[in-house]
Coordinates of C-alpha atoms and ligand atoms in Angstrom, one line a residue:
X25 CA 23.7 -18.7 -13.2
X26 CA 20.7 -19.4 -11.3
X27 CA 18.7 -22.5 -11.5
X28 CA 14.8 -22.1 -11.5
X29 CA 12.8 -25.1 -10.5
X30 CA 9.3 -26.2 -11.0
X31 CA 7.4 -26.1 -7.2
X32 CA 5.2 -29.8 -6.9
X33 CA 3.9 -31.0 -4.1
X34 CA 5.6 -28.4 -1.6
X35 CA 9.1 -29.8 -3.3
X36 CA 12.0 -28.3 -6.0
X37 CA 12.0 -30.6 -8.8
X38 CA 14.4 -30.5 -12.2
X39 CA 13.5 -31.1 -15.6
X40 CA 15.2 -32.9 -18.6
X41 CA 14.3 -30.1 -20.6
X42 CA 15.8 -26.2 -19.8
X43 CA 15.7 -23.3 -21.6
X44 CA 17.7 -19.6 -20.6
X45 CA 16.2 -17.2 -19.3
X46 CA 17.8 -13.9 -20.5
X47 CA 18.7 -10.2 -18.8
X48 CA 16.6 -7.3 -20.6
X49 CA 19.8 -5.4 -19.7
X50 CA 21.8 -6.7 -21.7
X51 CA 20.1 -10.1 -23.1
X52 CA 22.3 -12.1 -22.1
X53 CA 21.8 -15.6 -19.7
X54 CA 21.3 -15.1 -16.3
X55 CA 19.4 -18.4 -15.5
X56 CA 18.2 -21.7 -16.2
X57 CA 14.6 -22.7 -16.2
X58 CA 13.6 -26.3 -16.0
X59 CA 10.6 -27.0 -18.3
X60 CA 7.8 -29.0 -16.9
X61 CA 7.1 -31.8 -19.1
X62 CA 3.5 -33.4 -19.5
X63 CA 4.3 -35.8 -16.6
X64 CA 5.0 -32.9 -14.4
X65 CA 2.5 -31.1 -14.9
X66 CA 0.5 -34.2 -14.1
X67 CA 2.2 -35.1 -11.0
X68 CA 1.5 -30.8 -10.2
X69 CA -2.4 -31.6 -10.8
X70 CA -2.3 -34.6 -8.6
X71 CA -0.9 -33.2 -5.9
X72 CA -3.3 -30.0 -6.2
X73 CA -6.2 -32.4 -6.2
X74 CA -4.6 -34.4 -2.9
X75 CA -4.2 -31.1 -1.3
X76 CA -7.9 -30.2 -2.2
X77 CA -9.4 -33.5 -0.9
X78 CA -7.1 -33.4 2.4
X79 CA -5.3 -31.0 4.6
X80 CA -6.4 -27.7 2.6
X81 CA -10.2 -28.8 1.6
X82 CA -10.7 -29.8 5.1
X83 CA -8.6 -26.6 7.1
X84 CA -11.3 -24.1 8.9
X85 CA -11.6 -20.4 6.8
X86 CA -10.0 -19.3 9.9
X87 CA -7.0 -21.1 9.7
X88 CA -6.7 -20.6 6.0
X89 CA -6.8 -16.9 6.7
X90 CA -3.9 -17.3 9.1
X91 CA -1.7 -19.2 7.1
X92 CA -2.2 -16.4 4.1
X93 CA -1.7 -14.0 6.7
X94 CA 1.7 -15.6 6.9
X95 CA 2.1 -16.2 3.2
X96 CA 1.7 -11.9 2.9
X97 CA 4.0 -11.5 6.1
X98 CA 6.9 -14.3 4.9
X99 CA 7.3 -12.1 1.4
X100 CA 7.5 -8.8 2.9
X101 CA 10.4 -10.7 5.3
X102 CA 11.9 -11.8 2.0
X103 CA 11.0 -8.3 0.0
X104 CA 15.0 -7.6 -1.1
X105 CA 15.0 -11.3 -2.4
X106 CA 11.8 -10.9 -4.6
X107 CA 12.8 -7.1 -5.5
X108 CA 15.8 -8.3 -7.0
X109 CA 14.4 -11.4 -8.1
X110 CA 11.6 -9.6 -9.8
X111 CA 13.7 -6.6 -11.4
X112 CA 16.3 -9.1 -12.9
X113 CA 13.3 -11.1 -15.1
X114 CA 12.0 -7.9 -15.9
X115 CA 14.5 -5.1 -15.8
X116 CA 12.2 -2.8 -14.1
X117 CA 13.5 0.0 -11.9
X118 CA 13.5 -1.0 -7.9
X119 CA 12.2 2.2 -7.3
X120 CA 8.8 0.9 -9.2
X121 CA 9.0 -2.8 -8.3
X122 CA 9.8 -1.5 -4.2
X123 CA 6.4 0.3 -4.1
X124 CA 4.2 -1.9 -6.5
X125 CA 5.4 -4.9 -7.6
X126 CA 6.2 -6.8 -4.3
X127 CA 4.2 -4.9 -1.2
X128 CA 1.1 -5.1 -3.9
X129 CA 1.9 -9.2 -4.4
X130 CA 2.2 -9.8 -0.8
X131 CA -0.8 -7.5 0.3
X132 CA -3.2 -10.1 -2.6
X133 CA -3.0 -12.7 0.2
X134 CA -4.2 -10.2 3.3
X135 CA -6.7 -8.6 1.3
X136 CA -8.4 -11.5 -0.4
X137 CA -7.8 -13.7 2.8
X138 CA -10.2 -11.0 4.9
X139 CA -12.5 -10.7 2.2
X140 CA -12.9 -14.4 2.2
X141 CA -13.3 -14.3 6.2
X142 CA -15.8 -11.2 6.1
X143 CA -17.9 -11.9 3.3
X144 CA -21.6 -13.3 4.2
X145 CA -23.6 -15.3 1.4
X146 CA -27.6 -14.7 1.1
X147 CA -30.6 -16.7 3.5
X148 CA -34.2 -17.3 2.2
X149 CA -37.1 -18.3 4.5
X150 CA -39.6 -20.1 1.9
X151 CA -43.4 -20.6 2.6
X152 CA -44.5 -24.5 2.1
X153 CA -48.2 -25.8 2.0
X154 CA -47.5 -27.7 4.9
X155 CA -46.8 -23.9 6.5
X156 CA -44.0 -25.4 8.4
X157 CA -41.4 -23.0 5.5
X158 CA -37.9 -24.1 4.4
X159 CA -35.0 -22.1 4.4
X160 CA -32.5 -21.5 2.0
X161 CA -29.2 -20.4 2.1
X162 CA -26.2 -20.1 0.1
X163 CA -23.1 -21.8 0.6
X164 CA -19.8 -21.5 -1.3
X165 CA -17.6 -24.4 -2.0
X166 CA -14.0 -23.7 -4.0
X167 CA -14.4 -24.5 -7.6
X168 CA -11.2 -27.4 -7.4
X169 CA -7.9 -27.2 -8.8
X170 CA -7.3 -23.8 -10.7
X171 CA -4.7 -23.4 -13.8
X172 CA -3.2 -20.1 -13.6
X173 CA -1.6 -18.7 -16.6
X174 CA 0.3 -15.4 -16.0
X175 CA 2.1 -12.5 -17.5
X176 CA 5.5 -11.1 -17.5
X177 CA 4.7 -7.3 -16.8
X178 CA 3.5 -7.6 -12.8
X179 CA 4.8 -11.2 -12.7
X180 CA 4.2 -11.7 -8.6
X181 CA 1.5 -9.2 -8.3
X182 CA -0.7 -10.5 -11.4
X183 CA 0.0 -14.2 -10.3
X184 CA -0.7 -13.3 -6.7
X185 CA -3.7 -11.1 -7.6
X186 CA -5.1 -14.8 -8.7
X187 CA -3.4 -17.0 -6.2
X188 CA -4.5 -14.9 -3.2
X189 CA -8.1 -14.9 -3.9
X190 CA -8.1 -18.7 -5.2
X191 CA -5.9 -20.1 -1.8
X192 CA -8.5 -17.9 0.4
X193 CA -11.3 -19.7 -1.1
X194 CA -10.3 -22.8 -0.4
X195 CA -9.3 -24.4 -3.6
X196 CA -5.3 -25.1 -4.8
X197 CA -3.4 -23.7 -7.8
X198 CA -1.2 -24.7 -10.8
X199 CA 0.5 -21.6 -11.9
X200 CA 2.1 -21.3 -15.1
X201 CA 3.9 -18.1 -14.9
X202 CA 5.5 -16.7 -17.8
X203 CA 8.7 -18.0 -19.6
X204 CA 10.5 -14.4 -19.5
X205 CA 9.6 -14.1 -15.5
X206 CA 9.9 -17.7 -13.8
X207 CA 12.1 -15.8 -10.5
X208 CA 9.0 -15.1 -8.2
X209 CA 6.9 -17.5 -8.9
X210 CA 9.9 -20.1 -8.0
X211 CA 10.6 -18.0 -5.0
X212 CA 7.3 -17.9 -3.0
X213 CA 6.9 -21.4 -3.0
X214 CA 10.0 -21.1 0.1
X215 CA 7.7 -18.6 1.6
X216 CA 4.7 -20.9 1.2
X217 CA 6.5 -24.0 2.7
X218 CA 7.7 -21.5 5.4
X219 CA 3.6 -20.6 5.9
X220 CA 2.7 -24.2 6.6
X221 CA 0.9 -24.3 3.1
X222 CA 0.7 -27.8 3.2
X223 CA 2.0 -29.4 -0.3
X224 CA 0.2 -29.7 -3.4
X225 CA -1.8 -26.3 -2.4
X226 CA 0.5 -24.1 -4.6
X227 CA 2.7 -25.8 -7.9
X228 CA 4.8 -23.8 -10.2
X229 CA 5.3 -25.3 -13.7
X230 CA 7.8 -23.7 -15.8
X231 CA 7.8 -23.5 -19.5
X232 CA 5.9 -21.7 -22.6
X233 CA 2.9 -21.9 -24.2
X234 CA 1.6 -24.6 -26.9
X235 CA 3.1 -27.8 -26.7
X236 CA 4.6 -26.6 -23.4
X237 CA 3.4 -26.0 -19.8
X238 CA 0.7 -23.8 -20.4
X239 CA -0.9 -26.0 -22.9
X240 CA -0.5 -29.1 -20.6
X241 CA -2.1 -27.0 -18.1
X242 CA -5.0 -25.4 -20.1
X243 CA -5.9 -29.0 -21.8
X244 CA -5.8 -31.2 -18.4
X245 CA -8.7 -32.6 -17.5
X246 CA -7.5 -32.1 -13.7
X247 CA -8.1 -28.6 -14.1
X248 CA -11.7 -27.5 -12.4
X249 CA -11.4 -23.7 -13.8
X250 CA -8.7 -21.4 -15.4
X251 CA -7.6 -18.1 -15.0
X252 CA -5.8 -16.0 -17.3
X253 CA -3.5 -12.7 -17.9
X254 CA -2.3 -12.2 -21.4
X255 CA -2.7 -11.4 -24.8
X256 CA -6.5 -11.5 -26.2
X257 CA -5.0 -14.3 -28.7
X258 CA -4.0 -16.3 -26.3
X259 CA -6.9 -16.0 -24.4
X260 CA -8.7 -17.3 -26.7
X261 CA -6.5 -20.4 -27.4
X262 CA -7.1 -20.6 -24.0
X263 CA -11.0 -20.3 -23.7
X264 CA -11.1 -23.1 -26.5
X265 CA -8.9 -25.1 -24.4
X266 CA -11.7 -24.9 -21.4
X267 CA -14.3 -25.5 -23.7
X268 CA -13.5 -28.9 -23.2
X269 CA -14.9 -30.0 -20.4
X270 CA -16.9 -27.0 -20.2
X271 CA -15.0 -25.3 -17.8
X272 CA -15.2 -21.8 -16.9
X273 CA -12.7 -18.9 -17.8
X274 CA -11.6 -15.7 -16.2
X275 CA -9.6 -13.8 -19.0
X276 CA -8.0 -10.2 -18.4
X277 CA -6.7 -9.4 -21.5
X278 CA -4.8 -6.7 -24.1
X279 CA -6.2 -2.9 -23.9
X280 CA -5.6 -0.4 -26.5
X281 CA -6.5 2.7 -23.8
X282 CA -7.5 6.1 -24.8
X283 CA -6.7 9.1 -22.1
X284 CA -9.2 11.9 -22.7
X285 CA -8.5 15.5 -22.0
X286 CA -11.0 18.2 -21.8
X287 CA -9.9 22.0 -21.6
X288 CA -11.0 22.2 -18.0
X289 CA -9.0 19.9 -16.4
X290 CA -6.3 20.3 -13.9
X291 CA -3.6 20.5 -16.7
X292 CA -0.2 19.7 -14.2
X293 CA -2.6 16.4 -13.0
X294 CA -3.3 15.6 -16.9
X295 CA 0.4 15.8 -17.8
X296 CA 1.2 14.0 -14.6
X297 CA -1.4 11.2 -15.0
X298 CA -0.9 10.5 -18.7
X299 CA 3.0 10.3 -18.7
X300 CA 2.6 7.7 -16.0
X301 CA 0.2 6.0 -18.0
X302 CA 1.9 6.1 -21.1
X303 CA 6.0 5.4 -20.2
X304 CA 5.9 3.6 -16.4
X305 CA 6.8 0.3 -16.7
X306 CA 8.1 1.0 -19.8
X307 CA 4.6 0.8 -21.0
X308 CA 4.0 -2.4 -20.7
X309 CA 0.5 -2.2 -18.2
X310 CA -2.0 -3.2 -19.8
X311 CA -4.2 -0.7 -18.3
X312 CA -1.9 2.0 -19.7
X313 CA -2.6 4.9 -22.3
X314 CA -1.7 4.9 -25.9
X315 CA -4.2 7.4 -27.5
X316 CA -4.7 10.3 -25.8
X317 CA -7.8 12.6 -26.9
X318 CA -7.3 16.2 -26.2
X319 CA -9.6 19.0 -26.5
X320 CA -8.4 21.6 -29.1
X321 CA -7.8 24.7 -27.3
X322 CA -4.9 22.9 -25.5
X323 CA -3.9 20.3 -27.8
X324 CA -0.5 22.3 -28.3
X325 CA 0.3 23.5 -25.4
X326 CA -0.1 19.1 -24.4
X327 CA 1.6 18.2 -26.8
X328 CA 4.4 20.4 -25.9
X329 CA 4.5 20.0 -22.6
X330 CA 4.3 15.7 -22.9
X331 CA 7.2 15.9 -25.0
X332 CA 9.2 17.9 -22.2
X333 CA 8.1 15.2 -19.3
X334 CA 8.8 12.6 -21.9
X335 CA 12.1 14.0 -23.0
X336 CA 12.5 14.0 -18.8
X337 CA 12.3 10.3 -18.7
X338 CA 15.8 8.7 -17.5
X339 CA 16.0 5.4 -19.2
X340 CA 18.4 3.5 -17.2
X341 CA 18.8 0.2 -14.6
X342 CA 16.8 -0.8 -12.1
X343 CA 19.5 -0.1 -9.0
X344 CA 19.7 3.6 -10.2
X345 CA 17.0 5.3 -8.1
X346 CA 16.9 8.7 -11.2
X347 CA 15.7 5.4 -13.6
X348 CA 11.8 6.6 -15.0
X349 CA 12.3 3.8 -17.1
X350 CA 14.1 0.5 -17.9
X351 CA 14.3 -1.6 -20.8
X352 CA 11.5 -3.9 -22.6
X353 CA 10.9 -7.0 -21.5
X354 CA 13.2 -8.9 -24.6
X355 CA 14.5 -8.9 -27.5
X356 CA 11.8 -10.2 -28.9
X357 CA 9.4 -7.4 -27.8
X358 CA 11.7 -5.1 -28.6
X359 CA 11.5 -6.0 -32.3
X360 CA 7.6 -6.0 -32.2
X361 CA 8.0 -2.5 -30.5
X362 CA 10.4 -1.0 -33.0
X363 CA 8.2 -2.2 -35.5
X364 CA 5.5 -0.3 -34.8
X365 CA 7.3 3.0 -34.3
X366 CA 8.4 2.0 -38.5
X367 CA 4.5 1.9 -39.0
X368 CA 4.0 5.1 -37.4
X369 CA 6.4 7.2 -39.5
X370 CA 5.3 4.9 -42.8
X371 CA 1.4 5.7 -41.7
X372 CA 2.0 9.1 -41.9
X373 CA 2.9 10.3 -37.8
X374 CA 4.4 13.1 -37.1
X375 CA 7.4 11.9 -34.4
X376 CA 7.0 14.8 -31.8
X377 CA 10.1 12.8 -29.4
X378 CA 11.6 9.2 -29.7
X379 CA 11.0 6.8 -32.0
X380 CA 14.1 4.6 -32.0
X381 CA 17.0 3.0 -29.8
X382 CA 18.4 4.8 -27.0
X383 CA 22.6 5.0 -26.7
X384 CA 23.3 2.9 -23.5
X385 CA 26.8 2.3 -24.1
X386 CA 28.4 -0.8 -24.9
X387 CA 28.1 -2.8 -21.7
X388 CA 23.9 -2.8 -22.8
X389 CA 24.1 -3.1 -26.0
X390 CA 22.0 -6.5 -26.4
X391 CA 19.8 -5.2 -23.9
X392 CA 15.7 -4.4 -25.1
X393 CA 15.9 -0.6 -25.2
X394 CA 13.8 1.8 -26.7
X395 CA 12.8 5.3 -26.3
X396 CA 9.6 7.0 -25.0
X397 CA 8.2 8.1 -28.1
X398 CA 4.9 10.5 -29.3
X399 CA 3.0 10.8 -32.3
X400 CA 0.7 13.4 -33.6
X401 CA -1.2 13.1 -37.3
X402 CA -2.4 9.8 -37.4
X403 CA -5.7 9.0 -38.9
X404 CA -8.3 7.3 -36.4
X405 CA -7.6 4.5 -38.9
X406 CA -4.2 4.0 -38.8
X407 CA -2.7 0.1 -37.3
X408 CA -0.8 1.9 -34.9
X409 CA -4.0 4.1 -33.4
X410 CA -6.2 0.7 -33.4
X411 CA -3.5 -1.9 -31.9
X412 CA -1.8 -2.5 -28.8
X413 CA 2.0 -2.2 -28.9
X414 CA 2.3 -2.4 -25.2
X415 CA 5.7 -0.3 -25.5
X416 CA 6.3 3.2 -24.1
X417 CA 4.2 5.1 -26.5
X418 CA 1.1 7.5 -27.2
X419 CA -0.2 9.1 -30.4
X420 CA -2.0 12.1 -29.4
X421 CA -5.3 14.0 -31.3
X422 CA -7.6 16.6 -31.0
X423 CA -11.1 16.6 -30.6
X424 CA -14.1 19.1 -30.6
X425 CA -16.9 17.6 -28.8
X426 CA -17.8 15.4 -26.1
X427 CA -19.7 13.5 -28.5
X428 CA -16.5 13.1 -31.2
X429 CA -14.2 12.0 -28.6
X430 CA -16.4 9.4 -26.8
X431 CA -17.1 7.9 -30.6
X432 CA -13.7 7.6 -31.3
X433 CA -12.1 6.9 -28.1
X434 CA -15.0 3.1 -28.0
X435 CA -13.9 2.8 -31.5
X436 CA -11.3 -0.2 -31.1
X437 CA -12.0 -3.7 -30.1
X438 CA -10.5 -3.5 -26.7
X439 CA -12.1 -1.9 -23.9
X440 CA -10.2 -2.2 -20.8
X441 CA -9.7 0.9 -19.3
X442 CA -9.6 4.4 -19.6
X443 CA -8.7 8.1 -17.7
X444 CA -10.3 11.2 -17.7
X445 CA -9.5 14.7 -16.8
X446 CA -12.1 17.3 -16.4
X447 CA -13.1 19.6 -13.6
X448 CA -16.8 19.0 -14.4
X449 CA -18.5 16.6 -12.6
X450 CA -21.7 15.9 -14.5
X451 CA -18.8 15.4 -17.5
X452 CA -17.3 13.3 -15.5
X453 CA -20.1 11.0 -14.9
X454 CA -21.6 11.4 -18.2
X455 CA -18.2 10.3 -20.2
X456 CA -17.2 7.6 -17.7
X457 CA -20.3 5.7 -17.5
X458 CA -20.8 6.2 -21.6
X459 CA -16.9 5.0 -22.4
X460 CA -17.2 0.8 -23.0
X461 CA -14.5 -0.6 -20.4
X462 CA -14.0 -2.4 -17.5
X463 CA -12.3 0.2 -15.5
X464 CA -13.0 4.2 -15.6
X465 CA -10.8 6.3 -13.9
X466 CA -11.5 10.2 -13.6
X467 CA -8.6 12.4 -12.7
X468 CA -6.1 9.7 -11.7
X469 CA -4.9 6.7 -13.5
X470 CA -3.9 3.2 -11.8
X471 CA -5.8 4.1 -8.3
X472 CA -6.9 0.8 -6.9
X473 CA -8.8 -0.3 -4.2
X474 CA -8.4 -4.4 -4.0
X475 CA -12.1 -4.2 -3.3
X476 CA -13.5 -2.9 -6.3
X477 CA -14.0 -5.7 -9.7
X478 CA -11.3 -5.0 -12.3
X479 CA -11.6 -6.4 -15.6
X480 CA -12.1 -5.5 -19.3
X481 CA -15.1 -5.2 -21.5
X482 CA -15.0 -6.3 -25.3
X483 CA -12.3 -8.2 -26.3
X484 CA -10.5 -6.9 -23.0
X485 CA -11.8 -10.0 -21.2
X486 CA -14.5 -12.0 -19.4
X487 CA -15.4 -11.4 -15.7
X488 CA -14.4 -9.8 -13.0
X489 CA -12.0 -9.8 -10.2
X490 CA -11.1 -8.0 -6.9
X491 CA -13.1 -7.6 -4.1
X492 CA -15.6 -10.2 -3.6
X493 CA -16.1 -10.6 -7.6
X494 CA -12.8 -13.0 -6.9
X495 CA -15.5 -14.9 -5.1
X496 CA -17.8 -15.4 -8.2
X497 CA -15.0 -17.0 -9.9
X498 CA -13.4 -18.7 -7.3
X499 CA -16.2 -20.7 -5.6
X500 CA -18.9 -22.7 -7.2
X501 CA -22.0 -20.9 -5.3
X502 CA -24.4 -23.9 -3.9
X503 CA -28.4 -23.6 -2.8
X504 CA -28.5 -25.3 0.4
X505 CA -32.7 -25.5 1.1
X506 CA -33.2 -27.2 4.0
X507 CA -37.3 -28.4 4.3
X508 CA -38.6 -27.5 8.3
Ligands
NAD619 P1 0.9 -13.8 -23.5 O1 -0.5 -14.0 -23.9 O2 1.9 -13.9 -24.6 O3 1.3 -14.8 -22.4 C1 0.7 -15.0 -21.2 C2 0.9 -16.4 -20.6 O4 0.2 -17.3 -21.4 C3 2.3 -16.8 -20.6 O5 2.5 -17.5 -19.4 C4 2.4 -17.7 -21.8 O6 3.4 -18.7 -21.7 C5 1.1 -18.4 -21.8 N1 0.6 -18.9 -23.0 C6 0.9 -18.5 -24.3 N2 0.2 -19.3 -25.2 C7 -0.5 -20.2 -24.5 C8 -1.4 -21.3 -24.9 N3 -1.7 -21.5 -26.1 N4 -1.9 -22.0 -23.9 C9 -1.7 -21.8 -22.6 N5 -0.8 -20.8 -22.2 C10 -0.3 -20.0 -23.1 O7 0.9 -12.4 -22.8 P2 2.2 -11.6 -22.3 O8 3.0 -11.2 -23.5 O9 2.9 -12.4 -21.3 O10 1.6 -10.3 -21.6 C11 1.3 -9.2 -22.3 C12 -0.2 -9.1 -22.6 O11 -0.9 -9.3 -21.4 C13 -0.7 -7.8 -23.2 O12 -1.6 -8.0 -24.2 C14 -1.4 -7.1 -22.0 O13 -2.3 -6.2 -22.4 C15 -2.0 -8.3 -21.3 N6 -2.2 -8.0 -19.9 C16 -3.5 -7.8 -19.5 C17 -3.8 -7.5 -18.2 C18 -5.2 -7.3 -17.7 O14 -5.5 -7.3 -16.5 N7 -6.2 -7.2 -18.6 C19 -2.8 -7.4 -17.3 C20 -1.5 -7.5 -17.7 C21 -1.2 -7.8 -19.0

């Protein structure tokens, strides 16, 4: 079994506390994670506040960019290490995790690390009485030591996604990452040693939320800012938790996205897109679809030919390169997951594929399956059309107008993202600018350019990141006026 460290200060440190971290495969152990305790979390803050004050605060932007630059480079040198790292915590295929998971976390550091070197801030010249002027100009200055909570569905490229754009700003990290992914996290701080990121620049602290490590994080007063991935409940936990101290929050949280299909589209693209947006990483994204709107005249032949590409889906391990699919993240989830394909068939769905446990012999037994499943027949009302289940499923309705689809597809509290397929381009516009989210995407789902701001609307989340929106979050913004 592996052991899983906490990263302070540059070095490996055990705890007195551990807890297992289990296989989705087959849920059984496959390593030990030491649980930072209030004092190390402490000593993690420290050392990020040493590292702000000396060798990192006072490094040129050009010399930060290099070391990031070697940060990106040392991963990709290590990729089969974090692949497998990464697809053990989470159980994902490789074939996924090879193209997104890992080149995505290690390109974070290039991108945000350019950005950082490219990006001018604003200049005023100001008339004076005297008519001798002042000039103003902006000047950004990192906003200290930044908590960083994270997920367990992109563990390395959400933590990165944050790390990159905080490091290349100047300022030093205390990650969190989540209990069911601690591999990666643990991992990079080799590759950051190996960078010459001096110590205290990036900690890891392992453990769980309240009355753990993302509590002690959340609630230090060492903490200049916090960032968050994660549920919209325990965003707000966490936003109270900043609140103290007044200190700001970025929060990209839970989604509950609807998919909407007009007769017009390109229908092999709308299949295409919305089964990858339903079922890839087992559904857990939370920018993924689970209602999908489709106008009437083709809401059969959708249906029907969803239920095909879904029934095409090979559910199977991550080292099998015919796997669509792997298991849930845990037991745990699993159970939440199952419990909502219960509530669909007590709420009245019609099960059009799925809906249970798949048969993957005896060796997986404990392991988090479950199958890609569809609804139809669900009222607009129902818990499972109005709440994220963040599992590999979709209910699926008709509509008749643009107006009846855009009404129902805003009508949830989340509003993180959505995809639409037409072939008309004023629709196109119309719809996309009209739906209330964060992130519109129009024939294509899950395109991104690192440039442009990602985020959620409603109770999706607060701010914006990517591109130089990181920079909003990541550097307090100063006036500099300087009187000729
Ligand atoms: P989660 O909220 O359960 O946990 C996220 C992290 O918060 C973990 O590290 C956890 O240990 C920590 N945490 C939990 N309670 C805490 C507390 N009180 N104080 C401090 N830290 C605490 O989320 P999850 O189950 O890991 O991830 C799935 C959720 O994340 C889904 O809702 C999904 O939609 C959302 N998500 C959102 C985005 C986005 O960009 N908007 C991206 C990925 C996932």
């Amino acid at each position: 079994m592996k052991n899983i460290l906490n990263f302070i200060n540059g070095e490996y440190v055990a705890s007195e506390r551990q807890f297992d971290k289990k296989s989705p495969l087959t849920g059984a152990a496959i390593a030990t994670v030491h649980e930072a305790d209030k004092a190390q979390v402490d000593a993690a803050v420290s050392a990020a506040r040493a590292a702000l004050d000396g060798p990192w605060g006072q490094m040129s932007v050009a010399e930060r960019v290099e070391r990031l630059h070697a940060v990106a480079d040392g991963i990709n040198q290590r990729f089969d290490e974090f692949l497998a790292a990464e697809c053990a915590d989470t159980g994902k295929p490789m074939s996924l995790a090879r193209h997104i998971d890992i080149p995505r976390g290690a390109a974070n550091f290039k991108v945000f690390a350019d950005i950082v070197k490219n990006v001018p801030t604003e200049f005023f010249e100001t008339a004076t009485p005297d008519g001798r002027g002042a000039i103003n100009y902006g000047y950004r200055a990192p906003i200290g030591v930044v908590g960083v909570i994270c997920p367990w569905n992109l563990p390395l490229l959400l933590m990165t996604w944050k790390v990159g754009p905080a490091l290349a700003c100047g300022n030093t990290v205390v990650v969190k990452p989540s209990e069911e992914t601690p591999q990666t996290a643990a991992l990079l701080g080799e590759v950051m040693n190996a960078a010459g990121i001096p110590p205290g620049v990036y900690n890891v602290v392992h453990g769980f939320g309240p009355g753990s490590a993302g509590e002690f994080v959340t609630t230090h007063p060492g903490v200049d800012a916090i960032t968050f991935t994660g549920e919209t409940r325990t965003g707000e936990a966490i936003m109270k938790a900043a609140a103290h101290g007044a200190r700001p929050v970025s929060l990209e949280m839970g989604g509950k996205n609807a998919a909407i299909v007009f007769a017009d589209c390109d229908f092999d693209a709308a299949i295409e897109g919305t089964l990858r947006s339903a079922f890839v990483n087992c559904g857990q994204v939370c920018l993924g679809t689970e209602r999908v709107y489709v106008e009437r005249p083709i809401f059969d032949k959708f249906v029907a030919a969803l239920k095909l590409g879904a029934e095409g889906m090979k559910v199977g391990l991550p080292d099998d390169a015919a796997t669509s699919m792997g298991p849930l993240i845990s037991k745990e989830h699993q159970e939440k997951v199952l419990s909502y394909y219960q509530l669909a068939v007590e709420e009245g769905a019609t099960v059009i594929t799925g809906g249970g446990v798949p048969d993957m012999g005896a060796d997986y037994a404990g392991g988090a399956w479950v199958q890609p499943t569809i609804w139809t027949g669900l009222s607009e009302s129902a818990r499972v059309v109005k709440e994220e289940i963040f599992g590999p499923c979709c209910h699926i309705s008709p509509f008749d107008s643009e107006e009846e689809v855009l009404a129902k597809a805003n009508d949830n509290v989340y509003g993180l993202a959505t995809a639409i397929w037409t072939r008309d381009l004023a629709r196109a516009h119309r719809t996309a600018q009209r739906m209330k989210v964060g992130l519109a995407w129009v024939n294509s789902w899950f395109l991104r350019d690192l440039r442009t701001p990602f985020g959620g609307s409603k109770q999706s989340g607060i701010g914006r990141e990517g591109g130089v929106h990181s920079l909003e979050f990541y550097t307090d913004m100063k006036n500099v006026c300087i009187k000729l």
